[in-house]
Structure formats: C-alpha cells, structure tokens
Amino acid sequence: LGEAARSILLDEVCLWEEKKKKEKNDDDDDGHDGVAAAAANSPSNDRKEGMQNQPSSQKKQQQRRPNWNRSYIHCYNQNSPQCTRFDEHNCWSILSNAIPSSAIHKALPGWCLLSRKHAQSILELPKKHLGGMNLWPAFERVWAPEEVYFPTVLALCGYMEDEEEVSKRSVT
C-alpha cells in the first residue's frame, strides 16, 4: 500500500501543483509585460468585468474553489444520526478493539480529496506513531474498509476536529 499510495496520492498532487504554478507564472508574465493598455484589455479583465454583471449565484459558483491546503471528506462518526445498526456492527464493533470509538469515522460517499499534508500523514502514521506496525490489517474485516480507513486515520492524526484542516463535506 505504501508505494502505491505514495505514487497515487503524492505524485498526482505534484503534477497538479506544478500545473497550477505554471499557470500562475504564465498569468504573472502576462501582467508584467510593461504595456498597461494591453493588460487592461486582456481576456482576464474581460472575465472579471463579465463576472460583475453576472447574478450573485453565478459569482459564488465561480469563486467557490477547493482550498488545496484542506482535505474534503464527507464523513460521520458513531454518534451521528447517519450511523446505522449495520455500520455499528460492521465497522465500529470490529474496529473498537484496535481503535478508540471516538476516532472511527465513515465516509459516504467514499470519495475524498486529501491535501498533501494529510496524505503524507496517512503514509507516515505506521512509522511515526505505531512503531512500524501497519494499521490496515485492522480494517480487513470491516465492510467497505476504504470508506472507513481514510477518515479514521485522519482522526487518529488529530485532523478531524479542526475545521480549517478538514471540511466534512463533499468537494462537489
């Protein structure tokens, strides 16, 4: 899991960040060409002016972008009204021998967006906090383990309580 996750979670994020930096640099280069009139008539200014004429709902939708320093994961814990008897039996009761019940969370839907910091913490958890023991075997008998693993590990790392770190909503 370690190398595969590192490849998927970190390398892909690096590509996104490099592309984002390149786009930002391209925008900066366009704005510093020394020709104020060209900058004033640029397509980006037209877009800004166009946004001013749009209804506020469209403005909000365009301005609402993910914060790449925050993870987004729509999840719940055992005390949530979303938690069913099925969840209690097939998730919490199985994991409660190895993990504190307060740290067990389930994500539905199972999609999540992890920040680089959180992905790195998940990968480093066994080495830094568990004496090299892998946490994944505790999830082998859990129903839909991937829906439980990521939010639970984020909770174990101490991120689930901080609204600035983790948004408990879906990205879409």
PDB file of C-alpha atoms in Angstrom:
ATOM      1  CA  LEU A   1       0.000   0.000   0.000  1.00  0.00           C
ATOM      2  CA  GLY A   2       2.776   2.433   0.887  1.00  0.00           C
ATOM      3  CA  GLU A   3       4.474   2.770  -2.501  1.00  0.00           C
ATOM      4  CA  ALA A   4       1.231   2.549  -4.466  1.00  0.00           C
ATOM      5  CA  ALA A   5      -0.417   5.178  -2.264  1.00  0.00           C
ATOM      6  CA  ARG A   6       2.665   7.400  -2.412  1.00  0.00           C
ATOM      7  CA  SER A   7       2.573   7.186  -6.213  1.00  0.00           C
ATOM      8  CA  ILE A   8      -1.143   7.855  -6.498  1.00  0.00           C
ATOM      9  CA  LEU A   9      -1.599  10.378  -3.716  1.00  0.00           C
ATOM     10  CA  LEU A  10       1.618  12.367  -3.853  1.00  0.00           C
ATOM     11  CA  ASP A  11       2.847  12.194  -7.444  1.00  0.00           C
ATOM     12  CA  GLU A  12      -0.540  13.148  -8.853  1.00  0.00           C
ATOM     13  CA  VAL A  13      -0.795  16.077  -6.453  1.00  0.00           C
ATOM     14  CA  CYS A  14       2.691  17.192  -7.516  1.00  0.00           C
ATOM     15  CA  LEU A  15       1.585  17.254 -11.151  1.00  0.00           C
ATOM     16  CA  TRP A  16      -1.494  19.314 -10.251  1.00  0.00           C
ATOM     17  CA  GLU A  17       0.560  21.754  -8.198  1.00  0.00           C
ATOM     18  CA  GLU A  18       3.199  22.108 -10.931  1.00  0.00           C
ATOM     19  CA  LYS A  19       0.483  22.819 -13.487  1.00  0.00           C
ATOM     20  CA  LYS A  20      -1.126  25.343 -11.113  1.00  0.00           C
ATOM     21  CA  LYS A  21       2.249  27.068 -10.526  1.00  0.00           C
ATOM     22  CA  LYS A  22       2.930  27.155 -14.272  1.00  0.00           C
ATOM     23  CA  GLU A  23      -0.485  28.713 -14.940  1.00  0.00           C
ATOM     24  CA  LYS A  24       0.146  31.263 -12.184  1.00  0.00           C
ATOM     25  CA  ASN A  25       3.567  32.103 -13.618  1.00  0.00           C
ATOM     26  CA  ASP A  26       2.057  32.439 -17.087  1.00  0.00           C
ATOM     27  CA  ASP A  27      -0.555  34.835 -15.663  1.00  0.00           C
ATOM     28  CA  ASP A  28       2.176  36.802 -13.846  1.00  0.00           C
ATOM     29  CA  ASP A  29       4.267  37.024 -17.014  1.00  0.00           C
ATOM     30  CA  ASP A  30       1.282  38.344 -18.955  1.00  0.00           C
ATOM     31  CA  GLY A  31       0.631  41.041 -16.358  1.00  0.00           C
ATOM     32  CA  HIS A  32       4.250  42.295 -16.216  1.00  0.00           C
ATOM     33  CA  ASP A  33       4.917  42.897 -19.906  1.00  0.00           C
ATOM     34  CA  GLY A  34       5.153  46.658 -19.400  1.00  0.00           C
ATOM     35  CA  VAL A  35       2.212  47.525 -21.626  1.00  0.00           C
ATOM     36  CA  ALA A  36      -0.547  48.760 -19.335  1.00  0.00           C
ATOM     37  CA  ALA A  37      -3.066  49.122 -22.145  1.00  0.00           C
ATOM     38  CA  ALA A  38      -2.618  45.509 -23.233  1.00  0.00           C
ATOM     39  CA  ALA A  39      -3.022  44.333 -19.643  1.00  0.00           C
ATOM     40  CA  ALA A  40      -6.166  46.412 -19.229  1.00  0.00           C
ATOM     41  CA  ASN A  41      -7.704  44.859 -22.351  1.00  0.00           C
ATOM     42  CA  SER A  42      -6.642  41.302 -21.538  1.00  0.00           C
ATOM     43  CA  PRO A  43      -9.199  38.470 -21.595  1.00  0.00           C
ATOM     44  CA  SER A  44      -8.784  38.020 -17.833  1.00  0.00           C
ATOM     45  CA  ASN A  45     -10.024  41.580 -17.271  1.00  0.00           C
ATOM     46  CA  ASP A  46     -12.936  40.912 -19.619  1.00  0.00           C
ATOM     47  CA  ARG A  47     -13.778  37.874 -17.485  1.00  0.00           C
ATOM     48  CA  LYS A  48     -13.613  39.961 -14.301  1.00  0.00           C
ATOM     49  CA  GLU A  49     -15.882  42.601 -15.810  1.00  0.00           C
ATOM     50  CA  GLY A  50     -18.227  39.885 -17.048  1.00  0.00           C
ATOM     51  CA  MET A  51     -18.403  38.448 -13.544  1.00  0.00           C
ATOM     52  CA  GLN A  52     -19.509  41.813 -12.187  1.00  0.00           C
ATOM     53  CA  ASN A  53     -22.529  41.708 -14.499  1.00  0.00           C
ATOM     54  CA  GLN A  54     -23.478  38.128 -13.547  1.00  0.00           C
ATOM     55  CA  PRO A  55     -26.070  37.224 -10.928  1.00  0.00           C
ATOM     56  CA  SER A  56     -24.608  36.627  -7.472  1.00  0.00           C
ATOM     57  CA  SER A  57     -25.333  32.859  -7.582  1.00  0.00           C
ATOM     58  CA  GLN A  58     -23.093  32.504 -10.642  1.00  0.00           C
ATOM     59  CA  LYS A  59     -20.383  34.615  -8.975  1.00  0.00           C
ATOM     60  CA  LYS A  60     -20.436  32.391  -5.901  1.00  0.00           C
ATOM     61  CA  GLN A  61     -20.226  29.257  -8.015  1.00  0.00           C
ATOM     62  CA  GLN A  62     -17.183  30.560  -9.905  1.00  0.00           C
ATOM     63  CA  GLN A  63     -15.490  31.788  -6.727  1.00  0.00           C
ATOM     64  CA  ARG A  64     -16.128  28.523  -4.856  1.00  0.00           C
ATOM     65  CA  ARG A  65     -12.970  26.557  -5.451  1.00  0.00           C
ATOM     66  CA  PRO A  66     -11.386  23.892  -3.294  1.00  0.00           C
ATOM     67  CA  ASN A  67      -8.815  25.021  -0.758  1.00  0.00           C
ATOM     68  CA  TRP A  68      -5.861  22.786  -1.678  1.00  0.00           C
ATOM     69  CA  ASN A  69      -4.470  23.013   1.867  1.00  0.00           C
ATOM     70  CA  ARG A  70      -7.626  21.405   3.259  1.00  0.00           C
ATOM     71  CA  SER A  71      -8.954  17.880   2.876  1.00  0.00           C
ATOM     72  CA  TYR A  72     -12.579  17.339   1.901  1.00  0.00           C
ATOM     73  CA  ILE A  73     -14.273  14.216   3.186  1.00  0.00           C
ATOM     74  CA  HIS A  74     -17.990  13.820   3.857  1.00  0.00           C
ATOM     75  CA  CYS A  75     -17.988  11.558   6.916  1.00  0.00           C
ATOM     76  CA  TYR A  76     -19.724  10.776  10.173  1.00  0.00           C
ATOM     77  CA  ASN A  77     -18.964   9.073  13.472  1.00  0.00           C
ATOM     78  CA  GLN A  78     -20.888   6.678  15.704  1.00  0.00           C
ATOM     79  CA  ASN A  79     -22.865   9.497  17.350  1.00  0.00           C
ATOM     80  CA  SER A  80     -24.235  10.773  14.040  1.00  0.00           C
ATOM     81  CA  PRO A  81     -27.851  10.121  13.005  1.00  0.00           C
ATOM     82  CA  GLN A  82     -26.366   8.765   9.744  1.00  0.00           C
ATOM     83  CA  CYS A  83     -24.787   5.870  11.627  1.00  0.00           C
ATOM     84  CA  THR A  84     -26.902   2.730  11.177  1.00  0.00           C
ATOM     85  CA  ARG A  85     -27.001  -0.564  13.052  1.00  0.00           C
ATOM     86  CA  PHE A  86     -25.217  -2.034  10.029  1.00  0.00           C
ATOM     87  CA  ASP A  87     -22.384   0.498  10.480  1.00  0.00           C
ATOM     88  CA  GLU A  88     -22.204  -0.216  14.201  1.00  0.00           C
ATOM     89  CA  HIS A  89     -21.969  -3.964  13.617  1.00  0.00           C
ATOM     90  CA  ASN A  90     -19.735  -3.994  10.528  1.00  0.00           C
ATOM     91  CA  CYS A  91     -17.455  -1.045  11.287  1.00  0.00           C
ATOM     92  CA  TRP A  92     -17.399   0.227  14.864  1.00  0.00           C
ATOM     93  CA  SER A  93     -17.669  -3.102  16.690  1.00  0.00           C
ATOM     94  CA  ILE A  94     -14.905  -4.642  14.558  1.00  0.00           C
ATOM     95  CA  LEU A  95     -12.504  -1.723  14.964  1.00  0.00           C
ATOM     96  CA  SER A  96     -13.235  -0.829  18.580  1.00  0.00           C
ATOM     97  CA  ASN A  97     -10.727  -3.431  19.817  1.00  0.00           C
ATOM     98  CA  ALA A  98      -7.883  -1.665  17.997  1.00  0.00           C
ATOM     99  CA  ILE A  99      -9.017   1.958  17.655  1.00  0.00           C
ATOM    100  CA  PRO A 100     -10.858   4.300  20.055  1.00  0.00           C
ATOM    101  CA  SER A 101     -14.524   4.530  19.035  1.00  0.00           C
ATOM    102  CA  SER A 102     -14.346   8.324  19.036  1.00  0.00           C
ATOM    103  CA  ALA A 103     -11.756   8.181  16.223  1.00  0.00           C
ATOM    104  CA  ILE A 104     -13.728   5.845  13.951  1.00  0.00           C
ATOM    105  CA  HIS A 105     -15.417   7.673  11.082  1.00  0.00           C
ATOM    106  CA  LYS A 106     -17.072   6.533   7.880  1.00  0.00           C
ATOM    107  CA  ALA A 107     -17.170   8.464   4.614  1.00  0.00           C
ATOM    108  CA  LEU A 108     -20.200   8.242   2.386  1.00  0.00           C
ATOM    109  CA  PRO A 109     -19.809   8.523  -0.462  1.00  0.00           C
ATOM    110  CA  GLY A 110     -16.332   7.052  -0.266  1.00  0.00           C
ATOM    111  CA  TRP A 111     -14.774   9.824  -2.359  1.00  0.00           C
ATOM    112  CA  CYS A 112     -12.425  12.197  -0.627  1.00  0.00           C
ATOM    113  CA  LEU A 113      -9.857  14.820  -1.520  1.00  0.00           C
ATOM    114  CA  LEU A 114      -6.745  14.771   0.649  1.00  0.00           C
ATOM    115  CA  SER A 115      -4.304  17.620   0.962  1.00  0.00           C
ATOM    116  CA  ARG A 116      -0.636  16.797   0.505  1.00  0.00           C
ATOM    117  CA  LYS A 117      -0.067  17.249   4.252  1.00  0.00           C
ATOM    118  CA  HIS A 118      -2.825  14.765   5.137  1.00  0.00           C
ATOM    119  CA  ALA A 119      -1.780  12.218   2.511  1.00  0.00           C
ATOM    120  CA  GLN A 120       1.765  12.368   3.871  1.00  0.00           C
ATOM    121  CA  SER A 121       0.493  11.950   7.463  1.00  0.00           C
ATOM    122  CA  ILE A 122      -1.511   8.873   6.445  1.00  0.00           C
ATOM    123  CA  LEU A 123       1.537   7.328   4.804  1.00  0.00           C
ATOM    124  CA  GLU A 124       3.791   8.111   7.758  1.00  0.00           C
ATOM    125  CA  LEU A 125       1.386   7.051  10.536  1.00  0.00           C
ATOM    126  CA  PRO A 126       2.694   3.472  10.926  1.00  0.00           C
ATOM    127  CA  LYS A 127       6.333   4.561  11.112  1.00  0.00           C
ATOM    128  CA  LYS A 128       5.904   7.652  13.295  1.00  0.00           C
ATOM    129  CA  HIS A 129       3.151   6.602  15.705  1.00  0.00           C
ATOM    130  CA  LEU A 130       2.648   2.837  15.576  1.00  0.00           C
ATOM    131  CA  GLY A 131       6.212   1.585  15.915  1.00  0.00           C
ATOM    132  CA  GLY A 132       6.217   0.390  12.310  1.00  0.00           C
ATOM    133  CA  MET A 133       3.025  -1.655  12.659  1.00  0.00           C
ATOM    134  CA  ASN A 134       0.635  -1.320   9.755  1.00  0.00           C
ATOM    135  CA  LEU A 135      -2.886  -0.190  10.638  1.00  0.00           C
ATOM    136  CA  TRP A 136      -4.529  -1.601   7.505  1.00  0.00           C
ATOM    137  CA  PRO A 137      -4.930  -5.223   8.836  1.00  0.00           C
ATOM    138  CA  ALA A 138      -7.345  -3.920  11.489  1.00  0.00           C
ATOM    139  CA  PHE A 139      -9.677  -2.950   8.610  1.00  0.00           C
ATOM    140  CA  GLU A 140      -9.642  -6.303   6.771  1.00  0.00           C
ATOM    141  CA  ARG A 141     -12.977  -7.471   8.249  1.00  0.00           C
ATOM    142  CA  VAL A 142     -14.660  -4.054   8.016  1.00  0.00           C
ATOM    143  CA  TRP A 143     -17.404  -3.612   5.424  1.00  0.00           C
ATOM    144  CA  ALA A 144     -16.123  -1.203   2.722  1.00  0.00           C
ATOM    145  CA  PRO A 145     -12.790  -0.598   4.503  1.00  0.00           C
ATOM    146  CA  GLU A 146     -11.720   2.276   2.240  1.00  0.00           C
ATOM    147  CA  GLU A 147     -14.783   4.256   3.363  1.00  0.00           C
ATOM    148  CA  VAL A 148     -13.640   3.893   6.970  1.00  0.00           C
ATOM    149  CA  TYR A 149      -9.845   3.870   6.699  1.00  0.00           C
ATOM    150  CA  PHE A 150      -9.098   7.401   5.459  1.00  0.00           C
ATOM    151  CA  PRO A 151     -11.410   9.391   7.769  1.00  0.00           C
ATOM    152  CA  THR A 152     -10.409   7.216  10.739  1.00  0.00           C
ATOM    153  CA  VAL A 153      -6.692   7.715  10.116  1.00  0.00           C
ATOM    154  CA  LEU A 154      -7.259  11.462   9.750  1.00  0.00           C
ATOM    155  CA  ALA A 155      -8.998  11.363  13.133  1.00  0.00           C
ATOM    156  CA  LEU A 156      -6.120   9.396  14.665  1.00  0.00           C
ATOM    157  CA  CYS A 157      -3.720  12.033  13.328  1.00  0.00           C
ATOM    158  CA  GLY A 158      -5.847  14.704  15.052  1.00  0.00           C
ATOM    159  CA  TYR A 159      -7.163  16.464  11.947  1.00  0.00           C
ATOM    160  CA  MET A 160     -10.903  15.702  12.074  1.00  0.00           C
ATOM    161  CA  GLU A 161     -11.670  18.188  14.860  1.00  0.00           C
ATOM    162  CA  ASP A 162     -10.109  21.161  13.069  1.00  0.00           C
ATOM    163  CA  GLU A 163     -12.498  22.763  10.541  1.00  0.00           C
ATOM    164  CA  GLU A 164      -9.539  24.555   8.928  1.00  0.00           C
ATOM    165  CA  GLU A 165      -7.804  21.211   8.264  1.00  0.00           C
ATOM    166  CA  VAL A 166     -10.713  19.010   7.169  1.00  0.00           C
ATOM    167  CA  SER A 167     -14.010  20.062   5.666  1.00  0.00           C
ATOM    168  CA  LYS A 168     -16.657  17.439   6.424  1.00  0.00           C
ATOM    169  CA  ARG A 169     -18.422  17.953   3.147  1.00  0.00           C
ATOM    170  CA  SER A 170     -18.089  16.641  -0.338  1.00  0.00           C
ATOM    171  CA  VAL A 171     -15.966  18.536  -2.857  1.00  0.00           C
ATOM    172  CA  THR A 172     -18.802  18.542  -5.410  1.00  0.00           C
TER     173      THR A 172
END
